[in-house]
Short mmCIF file of C-alpha atoms and ligand atoms in Angstrom, two decimals:
data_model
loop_
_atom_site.label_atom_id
_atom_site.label_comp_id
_atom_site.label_asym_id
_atom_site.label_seq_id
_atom_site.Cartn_x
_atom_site.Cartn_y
_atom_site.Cartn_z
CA UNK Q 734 26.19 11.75 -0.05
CA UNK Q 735 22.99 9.93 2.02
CA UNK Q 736 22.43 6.61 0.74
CA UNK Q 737 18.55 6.92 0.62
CA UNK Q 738 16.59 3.81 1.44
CA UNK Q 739 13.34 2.95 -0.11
CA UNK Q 740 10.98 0.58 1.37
CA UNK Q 741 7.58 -0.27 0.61
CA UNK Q 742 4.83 -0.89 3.37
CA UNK Q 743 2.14 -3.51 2.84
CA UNK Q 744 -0.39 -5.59 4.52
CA UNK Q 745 -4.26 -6.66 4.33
CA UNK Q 746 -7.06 -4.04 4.48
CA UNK Q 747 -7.13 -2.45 7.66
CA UNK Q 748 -3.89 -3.86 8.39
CA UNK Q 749 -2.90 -0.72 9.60
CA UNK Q 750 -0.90 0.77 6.89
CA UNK Q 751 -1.81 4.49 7.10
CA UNK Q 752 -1.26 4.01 10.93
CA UNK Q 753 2.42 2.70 10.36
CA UNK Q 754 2.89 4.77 7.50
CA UNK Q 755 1.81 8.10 10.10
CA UNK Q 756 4.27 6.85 12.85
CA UNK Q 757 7.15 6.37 10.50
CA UNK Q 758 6.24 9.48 9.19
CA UNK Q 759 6.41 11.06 12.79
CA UNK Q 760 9.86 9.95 13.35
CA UNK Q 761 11.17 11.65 9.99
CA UNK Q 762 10.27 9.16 7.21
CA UNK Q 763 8.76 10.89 3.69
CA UNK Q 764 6.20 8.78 3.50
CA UNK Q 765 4.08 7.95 0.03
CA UNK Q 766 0.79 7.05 0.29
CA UNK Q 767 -0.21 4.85 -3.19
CA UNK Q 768 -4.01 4.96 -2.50
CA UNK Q 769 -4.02 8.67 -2.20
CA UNK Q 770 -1.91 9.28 -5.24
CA UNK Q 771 -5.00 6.49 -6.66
CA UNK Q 772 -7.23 9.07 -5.75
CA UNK Q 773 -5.75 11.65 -7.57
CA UNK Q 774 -5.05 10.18 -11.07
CA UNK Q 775 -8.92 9.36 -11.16
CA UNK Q 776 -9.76 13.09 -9.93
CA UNK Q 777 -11.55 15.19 -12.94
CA UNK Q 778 -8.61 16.13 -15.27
CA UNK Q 779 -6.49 13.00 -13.25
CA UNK Q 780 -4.03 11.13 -15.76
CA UNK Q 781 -6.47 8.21 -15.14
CA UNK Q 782 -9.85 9.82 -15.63
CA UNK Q 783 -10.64 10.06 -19.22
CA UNK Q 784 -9.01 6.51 -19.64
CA UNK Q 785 -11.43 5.04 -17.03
CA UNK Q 786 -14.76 6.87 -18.09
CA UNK Q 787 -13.79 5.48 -22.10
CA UNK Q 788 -14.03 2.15 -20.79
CA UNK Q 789 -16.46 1.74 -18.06
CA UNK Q 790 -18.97 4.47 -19.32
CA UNK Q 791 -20.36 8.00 -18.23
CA UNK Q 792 -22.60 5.87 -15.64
CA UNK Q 793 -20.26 5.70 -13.34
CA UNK Q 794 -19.76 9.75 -12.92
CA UNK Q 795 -21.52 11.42 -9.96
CA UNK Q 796 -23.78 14.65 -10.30
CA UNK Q 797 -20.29 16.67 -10.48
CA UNK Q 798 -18.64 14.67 -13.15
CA UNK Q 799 -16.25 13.04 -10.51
CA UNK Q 800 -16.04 9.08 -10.95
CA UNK Q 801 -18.22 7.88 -8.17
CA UNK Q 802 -15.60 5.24 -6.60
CA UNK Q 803 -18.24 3.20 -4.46
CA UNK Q 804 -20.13 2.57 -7.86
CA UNK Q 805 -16.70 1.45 -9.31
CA UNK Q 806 -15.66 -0.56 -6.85
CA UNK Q 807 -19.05 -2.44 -6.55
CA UNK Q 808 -18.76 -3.20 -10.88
CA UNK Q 809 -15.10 -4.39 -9.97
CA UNK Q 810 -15.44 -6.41 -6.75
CA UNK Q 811 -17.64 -8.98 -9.09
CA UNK Q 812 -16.07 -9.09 -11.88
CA UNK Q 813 -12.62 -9.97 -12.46
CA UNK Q 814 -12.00 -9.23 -16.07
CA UNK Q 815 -13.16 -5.25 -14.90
CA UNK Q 816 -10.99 -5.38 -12.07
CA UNK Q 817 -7.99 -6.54 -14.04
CA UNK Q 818 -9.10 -3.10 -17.09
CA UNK Q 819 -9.10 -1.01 -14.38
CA UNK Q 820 -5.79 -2.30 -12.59
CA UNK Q 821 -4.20 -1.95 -16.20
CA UNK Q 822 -5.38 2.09 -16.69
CA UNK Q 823 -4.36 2.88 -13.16
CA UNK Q 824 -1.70 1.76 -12.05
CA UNK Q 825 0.38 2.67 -15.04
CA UNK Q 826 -0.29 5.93 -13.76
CA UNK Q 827 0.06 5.77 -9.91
CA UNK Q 828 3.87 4.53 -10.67
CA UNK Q 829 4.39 7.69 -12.40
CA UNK Q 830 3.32 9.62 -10.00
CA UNK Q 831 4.93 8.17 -7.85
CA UNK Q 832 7.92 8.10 -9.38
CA UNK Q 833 7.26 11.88 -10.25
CA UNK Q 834 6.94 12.04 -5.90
CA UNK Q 835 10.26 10.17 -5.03
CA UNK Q 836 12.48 11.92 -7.89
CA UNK Q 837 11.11 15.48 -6.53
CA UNK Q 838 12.27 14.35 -3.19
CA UNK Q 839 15.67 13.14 -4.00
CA UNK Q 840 16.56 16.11 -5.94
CA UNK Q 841 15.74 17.81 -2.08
CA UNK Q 842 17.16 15.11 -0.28
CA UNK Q 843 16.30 16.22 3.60
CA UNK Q 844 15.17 13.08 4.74
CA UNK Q 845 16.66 9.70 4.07
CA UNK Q 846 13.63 7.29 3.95
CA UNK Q 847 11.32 7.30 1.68
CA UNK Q 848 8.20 4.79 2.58
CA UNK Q 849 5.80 4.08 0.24
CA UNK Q 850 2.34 2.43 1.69
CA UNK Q 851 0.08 0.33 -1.06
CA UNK Q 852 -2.00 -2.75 -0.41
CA UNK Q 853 -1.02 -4.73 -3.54
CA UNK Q 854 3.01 -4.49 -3.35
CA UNK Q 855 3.40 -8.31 -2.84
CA UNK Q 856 0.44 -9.44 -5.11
CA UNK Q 857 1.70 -7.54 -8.04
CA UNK Q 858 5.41 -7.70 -8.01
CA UNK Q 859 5.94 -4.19 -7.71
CA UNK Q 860 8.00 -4.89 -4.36
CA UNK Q 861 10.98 -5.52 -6.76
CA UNK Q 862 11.25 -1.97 -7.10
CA UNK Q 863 11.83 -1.00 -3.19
CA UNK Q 864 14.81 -1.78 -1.38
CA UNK Q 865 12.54 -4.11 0.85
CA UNK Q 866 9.66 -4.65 1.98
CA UNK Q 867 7.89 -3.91 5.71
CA UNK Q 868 4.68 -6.43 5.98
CA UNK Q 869 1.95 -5.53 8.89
CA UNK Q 870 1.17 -8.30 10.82
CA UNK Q 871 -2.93 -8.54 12.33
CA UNK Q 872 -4.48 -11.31 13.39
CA UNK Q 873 -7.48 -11.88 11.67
CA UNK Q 874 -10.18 -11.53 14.62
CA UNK Q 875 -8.18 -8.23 15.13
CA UNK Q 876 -8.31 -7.07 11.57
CA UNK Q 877 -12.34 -7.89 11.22
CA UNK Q 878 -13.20 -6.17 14.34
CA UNK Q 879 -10.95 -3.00 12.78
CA UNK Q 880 -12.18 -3.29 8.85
CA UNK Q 881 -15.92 -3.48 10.50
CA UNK Q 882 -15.42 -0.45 13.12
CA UNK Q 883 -13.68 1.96 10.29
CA UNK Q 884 -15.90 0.71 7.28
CA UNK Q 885 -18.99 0.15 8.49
CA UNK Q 886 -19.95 -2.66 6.03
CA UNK Q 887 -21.79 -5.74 6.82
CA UNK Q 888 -19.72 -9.04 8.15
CA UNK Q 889 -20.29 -11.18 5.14
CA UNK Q 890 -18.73 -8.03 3.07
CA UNK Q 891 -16.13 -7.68 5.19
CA UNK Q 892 -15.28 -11.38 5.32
CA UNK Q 893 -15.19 -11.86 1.62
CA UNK Q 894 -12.74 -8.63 0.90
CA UNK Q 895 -11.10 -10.22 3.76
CA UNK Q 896 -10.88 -13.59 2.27
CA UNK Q 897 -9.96 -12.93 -1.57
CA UNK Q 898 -6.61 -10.89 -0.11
CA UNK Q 899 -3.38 -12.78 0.14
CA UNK Q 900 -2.11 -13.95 3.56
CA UNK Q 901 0.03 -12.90 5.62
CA UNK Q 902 1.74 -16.25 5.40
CA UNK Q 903 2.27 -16.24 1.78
CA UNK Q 904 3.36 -12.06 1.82
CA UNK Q 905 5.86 -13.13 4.67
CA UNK Q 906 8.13 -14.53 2.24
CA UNK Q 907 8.56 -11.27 0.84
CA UNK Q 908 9.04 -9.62 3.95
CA UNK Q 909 12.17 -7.68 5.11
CA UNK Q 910 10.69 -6.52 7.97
CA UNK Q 911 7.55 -7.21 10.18
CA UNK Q 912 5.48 -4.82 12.10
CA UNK Q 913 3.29 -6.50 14.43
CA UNK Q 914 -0.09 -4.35 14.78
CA UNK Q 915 -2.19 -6.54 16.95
CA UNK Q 916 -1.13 -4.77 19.95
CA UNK Q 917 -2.18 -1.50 21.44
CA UNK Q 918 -1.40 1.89 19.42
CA UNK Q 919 1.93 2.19 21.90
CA UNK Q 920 3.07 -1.63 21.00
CA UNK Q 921 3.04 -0.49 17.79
CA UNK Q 922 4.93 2.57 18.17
CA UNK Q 923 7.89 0.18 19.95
CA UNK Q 924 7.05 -1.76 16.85
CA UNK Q 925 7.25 0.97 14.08
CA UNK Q 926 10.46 2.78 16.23
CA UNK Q 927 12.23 -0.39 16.32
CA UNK Q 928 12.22 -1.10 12.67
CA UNK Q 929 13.23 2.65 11.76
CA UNK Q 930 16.29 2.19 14.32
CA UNK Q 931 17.21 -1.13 12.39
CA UNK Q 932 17.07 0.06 9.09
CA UNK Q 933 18.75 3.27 10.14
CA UNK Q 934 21.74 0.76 11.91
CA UNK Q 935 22.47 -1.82 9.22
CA UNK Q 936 22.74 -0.96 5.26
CA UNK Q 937 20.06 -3.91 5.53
CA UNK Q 938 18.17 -2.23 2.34
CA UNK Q 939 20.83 -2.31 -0.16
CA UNK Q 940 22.13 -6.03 0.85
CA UNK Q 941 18.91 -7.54 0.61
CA UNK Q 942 17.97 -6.48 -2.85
CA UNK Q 943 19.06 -9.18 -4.64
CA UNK Q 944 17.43 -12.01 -2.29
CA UNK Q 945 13.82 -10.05 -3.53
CA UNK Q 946 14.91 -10.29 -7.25
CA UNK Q 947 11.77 -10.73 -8.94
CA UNK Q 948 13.03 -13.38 -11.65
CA UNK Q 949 13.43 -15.80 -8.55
CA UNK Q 950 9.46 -15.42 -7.05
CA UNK Q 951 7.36 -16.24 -10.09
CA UNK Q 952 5.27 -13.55 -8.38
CA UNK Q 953 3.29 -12.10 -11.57
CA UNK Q 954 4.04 -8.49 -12.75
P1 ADP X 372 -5.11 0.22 6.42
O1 ADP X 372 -4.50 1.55 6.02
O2 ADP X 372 -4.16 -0.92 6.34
O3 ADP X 372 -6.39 -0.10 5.71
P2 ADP X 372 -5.66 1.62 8.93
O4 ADP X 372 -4.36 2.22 9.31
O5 ADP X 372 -6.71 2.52 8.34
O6 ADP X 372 -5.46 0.34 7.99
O7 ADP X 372 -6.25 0.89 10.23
C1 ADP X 372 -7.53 0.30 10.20
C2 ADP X 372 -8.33 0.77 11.39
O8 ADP X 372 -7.78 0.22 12.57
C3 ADP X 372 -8.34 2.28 11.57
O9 ADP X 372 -9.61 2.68 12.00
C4 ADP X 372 -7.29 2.50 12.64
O10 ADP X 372 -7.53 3.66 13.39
C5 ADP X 372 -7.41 1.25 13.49
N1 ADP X 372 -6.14 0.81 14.11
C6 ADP X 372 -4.94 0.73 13.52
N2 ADP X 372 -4.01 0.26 14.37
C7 ADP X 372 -4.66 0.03 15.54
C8 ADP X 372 -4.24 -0.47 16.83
N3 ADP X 372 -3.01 -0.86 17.09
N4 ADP X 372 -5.20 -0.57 17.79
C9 ADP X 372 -6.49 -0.21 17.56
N5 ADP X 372 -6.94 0.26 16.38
C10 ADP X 372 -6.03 0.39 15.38
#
């Protein structure tokens, strides 16, 4: 039987984790994206809406009864004790669907790496659960110019999201691997096709899972 590897992908906003997470996907990885599974559980009838409306109030539905995300995410960027309510109703959920996603895939088994791509893997302990970890690496001049371009926010926005993230200095002690994403779109296709060839070589995965035991980081869960 495949031995299926399961790696998470992580890095800073507009790392370039749905950009990784496309080219892995390209050359044959099923590839889990945690932000759009986010989506989803807050969707009308989503296994996080009613939960999230209960606490934070019927003000923060648009015209269609959806929950208007910008108008969450502007209560929760300021306030810490929200942020933390709404990290605690989600995120319960987006591991279940996720683990809902990777047990549906398993019992097909066609592919033999499963990759899932979040932003807060490192910050929140829930690497422990992956085989290892793949960090993006983007210089920070790099990674303002890209977060401004895509966004379209103002700098001093930009800078502070930019700013209250963890760095890629502390997340590299996490790190299995390291995709550097500074380059051009082609560097990091060398980049992405030379981790997927080194994970495919070595049973690296199942070797390193003790060294990322989560008792040993006093990373918080
Ligand atoms: P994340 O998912 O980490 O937030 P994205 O994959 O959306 O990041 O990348 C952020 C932005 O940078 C996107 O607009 C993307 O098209 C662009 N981008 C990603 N990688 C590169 C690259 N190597 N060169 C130029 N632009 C890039």
């Amino acid at each position: 039987m495949k031995k299926i590897r399961y790696l998470g992908l992580t890095g800073g906003i507009a790392s370039g984790k749905s950009t990784v997470g496309r080219l892995f996907e390209k050359l044959g990885a099923f590839v889990i994206d945690a932000d759009e599974i986010s989506r989803s559980v807050m969707k009308k009838g989503g296994a996080a809406y009613s939960d999230i409306i209960g606490h934070f109030g019927e003000s923060i539905l648009d015209k269609n009864g959806e929950i208007d995300r910008k108008k969450l995410k502007e209560i929760v960027f300021n306030n810490p004790d929200e942020k933390k309510k709404l990290e605690e109703i989600t995120h319960p959920k987006i591991l279940q669907y996720e683990k809902q996603l990777v047990s549906e895939f398993k019992s097909k088994n066609d592919k033999d790496l499963i990759i899932t791509q979040a932003a807060l893997i490192i910050e929140k302990g829930t690497y422990a659960r992956f085989d290892g970890v793949i960090l993006i690496y983007l210089d920070e001049k790099n990674q303002l110019e890209r977060l401004l371009k895509r966004d379209g926010i103002d700098e001093a926005l930009a800078k502070k999201i930019i700013d209250s993230q963890m760095s890629f200095d502390e997340k590299l002690k996490y790190a299995t691997f390291v995709i550097d994403n500074s380059g051009t779109i082609e560097n990091t296709e060398r980049e992405v096709r030379r981790v997927f060839e080194l994970i495919n070589k070595i049973n690296y995965c199942a070797k390193h899972q003790k060294a990322y035991d989560i008792n040993s980081t006093g990373v918080q869960k």
